mmCIF file of C-alpha atoms in Angstrom:
data_model
loop_
_atom_site.group_PDB
_atom_site.id
_atom_site.type_symbol
_atom_site.label_atom_id
_atom_site.label_comp_id
_atom_site.label_asym_id
_atom_site.label_seq_id
_atom_site.Cartn_x
_atom_site.Cartn_y
_atom_site.Cartn_z
ATOM 1 C CA UNK J 1 17.016 48.126 15.368
ATOM 2 C CA UNK J 2 16.218 49.516 11.911
ATOM 3 C CA UNK J 3 12.860 51.215 11.381
ATOM 4 C CA UNK J 4 11.285 51.392 7.949
ATOM 5 C CA UNK J 5 8.603 53.781 6.908
ATOM 6 C CA UNK J 6 5.657 52.532 4.875
ATOM 7 C CA UNK J 7 4.864 54.730 1.857
ATOM 8 C CA UNK J 8 1.582 56.586 2.130
ATOM 9 C CA UNK J 9 0.490 55.646 -1.399
ATOM 10 C CA UNK J 10 0.256 51.898 -0.932
ATOM 11 C CA UNK J 11 -2.623 51.692 -3.414
ATOM 12 C CA UNK J 12 -0.234 52.374 -6.310
ATOM 13 C CA UNK J 13 1.209 48.846 -5.974
ATOM 14 C CA UNK J 14 -2.158 47.081 -6.527
ATOM 15 C CA UNK J 15 -2.989 45.732 -10.001
ATOM 16 C CA UNK J 16 -5.427 47.562 -12.240
ATOM 17 C CA UNK J 17 -9.173 47.206 -11.824
ATOM 18 C CA UNK J 18 -9.698 45.183 -15.001
ATOM 19 C CA UNK J 19 -7.610 42.157 -13.872
ATOM 20 C CA UNK J 20 -9.514 39.120 -12.640
ATOM 21 C CA UNK J 21 -7.473 37.615 -9.856
ATOM 22 C CA UNK J 22 -7.112 33.861 -9.510
ATOM 23 C CA UNK J 23 -8.086 32.919 -13.044
ATOM 24 C CA UNK J 24 -6.280 31.925 -16.188
ATOM 25 C CA UNK J 25 -6.922 32.444 -19.857
ATOM 26 C CA UNK J 26 -9.714 30.198 -21.067
ATOM 27 C CA UNK J 27 -10.970 29.485 -17.563
ATOM 28 C CA UNK J 28 -14.678 29.259 -17.243
ATOM 29 C CA UNK J 29 -17.389 27.050 -15.871
ATOM 30 C CA UNK J 30 -16.659 23.460 -16.732
ATOM 31 C CA UNK J 31 -20.002 21.774 -17.246
ATOM 32 C CA UNK J 32 -21.254 18.489 -18.646
ATOM 33 C CA UNK J 33 -21.456 19.989 -22.143
ATOM 34 C CA UNK J 34 -17.700 20.618 -22.282
ATOM 35 C CA UNK J 35 -16.554 17.460 -20.494
ATOM 36 C CA UNK J 36 -18.951 15.054 -22.073
ATOM 37 C CA UNK J 37 -21.404 12.864 -20.270
ATOM 38 C CA UNK J 38 -20.202 10.786 -17.339
ATOM 39 C CA UNK J 39 -20.435 7.015 -17.688
ATOM 40 C CA UNK J 40 -23.148 5.411 -15.571
ATOM 41 C CA UNK J 41 -21.685 4.165 -12.308
ATOM 42 C CA UNK J 42 -22.559 1.781 -9.498
ATOM 43 C CA UNK J 43 -21.275 2.381 -5.959
ATOM 44 C CA UNK J 44 -20.395 -0.994 -4.438
ATOM 45 C CA UNK J 45 -19.857 -1.311 -0.651
ATOM 46 C CA UNK J 46 -16.954 -3.368 0.737
ATOM 47 C CA UNK J 47 -16.367 -4.332 4.414
ATOM 48 C CA UNK J 48 -13.121 -5.425 6.058
ATOM 49 C CA UNK J 49 -12.607 -7.538 9.218
ATOM 50 C CA UNK J 50 -12.460 -4.309 11.272
ATOM 51 C CA UNK J 51 -15.997 -3.437 10.033
ATOM 52 C CA UNK J 52 -14.807 -0.433 7.987
ATOM 53 C CA UNK J 53 -17.125 0.312 5.079
ATOM 54 C CA UNK J 54 -15.689 1.492 1.778
ATOM 55 C CA UNK J 55 -17.902 2.450 -1.161
ATOM 56 C CA UNK J 56 -16.127 2.230 -4.509
ATOM 57 C CA UNK J 57 -17.599 3.572 -7.763
ATOM 58 C CA UNK J 58 -17.334 1.250 -10.759
ATOM 59 C CA UNK J 59 -18.634 1.747 -14.278
ATOM 60 C CA UNK J 60 -21.925 -0.099 -14.615
ATOM 61 C CA UNK J 61 -20.473 -2.454 -17.244
ATOM 62 C CA UNK J 62 -17.190 -3.131 -15.335
ATOM 63 C CA UNK J 63 -16.334 -6.394 -13.596
ATOM 64 C CA UNK J 64 -16.444 -5.853 -9.822
ATOM 65 C CA UNK J 65 -13.580 -7.585 -7.957
ATOM 66 C CA UNK J 66 -14.294 -9.941 -5.058
ATOM 67 C CA UNK J 67 -11.805 -8.228 -2.756
ATOM 68 C CA UNK J 68 -10.775 -4.592 -2.295
ATOM 69 C CA UNK J 69 -8.079 -3.237 0.036
ATOM 70 C CA UNK J 70 -9.529 -1.184 2.892
ATOM 71 C CA UNK J 71 -8.094 2.361 2.666
ATOM 72 C CA UNK J 72 -8.283 2.785 6.463
ATOM 73 C CA UNK J 73 -6.496 -0.328 7.729
ATOM 74 C CA UNK J 74 -5.183 -2.104 4.598
ATOM 75 C CA UNK J 75 -6.994 -5.390 5.251
ATOM 76 C CA UNK J 76 -8.832 -7.120 2.413
ATOM 77 C CA UNK J 77 -12.513 -6.136 2.200
ATOM 78 C CA UNK J 78 -15.384 -8.107 0.693
ATOM 79 C CA UNK J 79 -18.971 -7.380 -0.313
ATOM 80 C CA UNK J 80 -20.597 -9.488 2.427
ATOM 81 C CA UNK J 81 -21.015 -7.315 5.520
ATOM 82 C CA UNK J 82 -21.761 -10.267 7.821
ATOM 83 C CA UNK J 83 -18.758 -12.341 6.670
ATOM 84 C CA UNK J 84 -15.852 -10.089 5.712
ATOM 85 C CA UNK J 85 -12.660 -11.832 4.537
ATOM 86 C CA UNK J 86 -10.248 -12.746 7.341
ATOM 87 C CA UNK J 87 -7.011 -10.855 7.835
ATOM 88 C CA UNK J 88 -4.122 -12.531 6.001
ATOM 89 C CA UNK J 89 -1.862 -14.597 8.207
ATOM 90 C CA UNK J 90 1.620 -13.149 8.256
ATOM 91 C CA UNK J 91 4.543 -15.526 8.561
ATOM 92 C CA UNK J 92 7.202 -14.554 11.096
ATOM 93 C CA UNK J 93 10.716 -13.791 9.888
ATOM 94 C CA UNK J 94 12.763 -16.946 9.348
ATOM 95 C CA UNK J 95 16.494 -17.171 9.739
ATOM 96 C CA UNK J 96 18.757 -18.985 7.306
ATOM 97 C CA UNK J 97 19.058 -21.819 9.810
ATOM 98 C CA UNK J 98 15.259 -22.212 9.935
ATOM 99 C CA UNK J 99 15.125 -22.619 6.152
ATOM 100 C CA UNK J 100 17.970 -25.166 6.254
ATOM 101 C CA UNK J 101 16.158 -27.153 8.955
ATOM 102 C CA UNK J 102 13.042 -27.278 6.757
ATOM 103 C CA UNK J 103 15.050 -28.903 3.956
ATOM 104 C CA UNK J 104 17.310 -31.237 5.963
ATOM 105 C CA UNK J 105 16.832 -33.598 8.889
ATOM 106 C CA UNK J 106 19.143 -33.711 11.904
ATOM 107 C CA UNK J 107 20.702 -36.935 10.543
ATOM 108 C CA UNK J 108 21.492 -35.185 7.236
ATOM 109 C CA UNK J 109 23.048 -32.291 9.146
ATOM 110 C CA UNK J 110 25.194 -34.657 11.246
ATOM 111 C CA UNK J 111 26.398 -36.458 8.090
ATOM 112 C CA UNK J 112 27.321 -33.165 6.401
ATOM 113 C CA UNK J 113 29.155 -31.968 9.512
ATOM 114 C CA UNK J 114 31.100 -35.217 9.767
ATOM 115 C CA UNK J 115 32.056 -34.981 6.068
ATOM 116 C CA UNK J 116 33.234 -31.372 6.472
ATOM 117 C CA UNK J 117 35.290 -32.231 9.567
ATOM 118 C CA UNK J 118 36.926 -35.193 7.765
ATOM 119 C CA UNK J 119 37.975 -32.906 4.862
ATOM 120 C CA UNK J 120 39.318 -30.324 7.303
ATOM 121 C CA UNK J 121 41.398 -32.897 9.180
ATOM 122 C CA UNK J 122 42.808 -34.246 5.873
ATOM 123 C CA UNK J 123 43.890 -30.742 4.781
ATOM 124 C CA UNK J 124 45.599 -30.063 8.089
ATOM 125 C CA UNK J 125 47.326 -33.456 8.053
ATOM 126 C CA UNK J 126 46.022 -34.476 11.428
#
């Protein structure tokens, strides 16, 4: 184990007394006079199907959307607390065969299979 000794004059490593720590050049209080006046705003409440309330600030002259995504659960939220929009219905994953069956009937599939088998038998000479 290696032991190190700490120098007795640790105060010599500290910056001078005239430095302001944690600030930068030009930093100062940032007030309304420097930023300009804020635009008038309206806080509009939105509710999702899980009864989460979200208040969103819009400029008073902005068009307010009908729906807003809930930041807590991701469901669509509306402005009517009693009747929030329903959760979107998600379609289950479909296989390639499911899509083919939507486009073709069983009779079409049988005809295509018979045609493919006839071509195969012709190529093989059977």
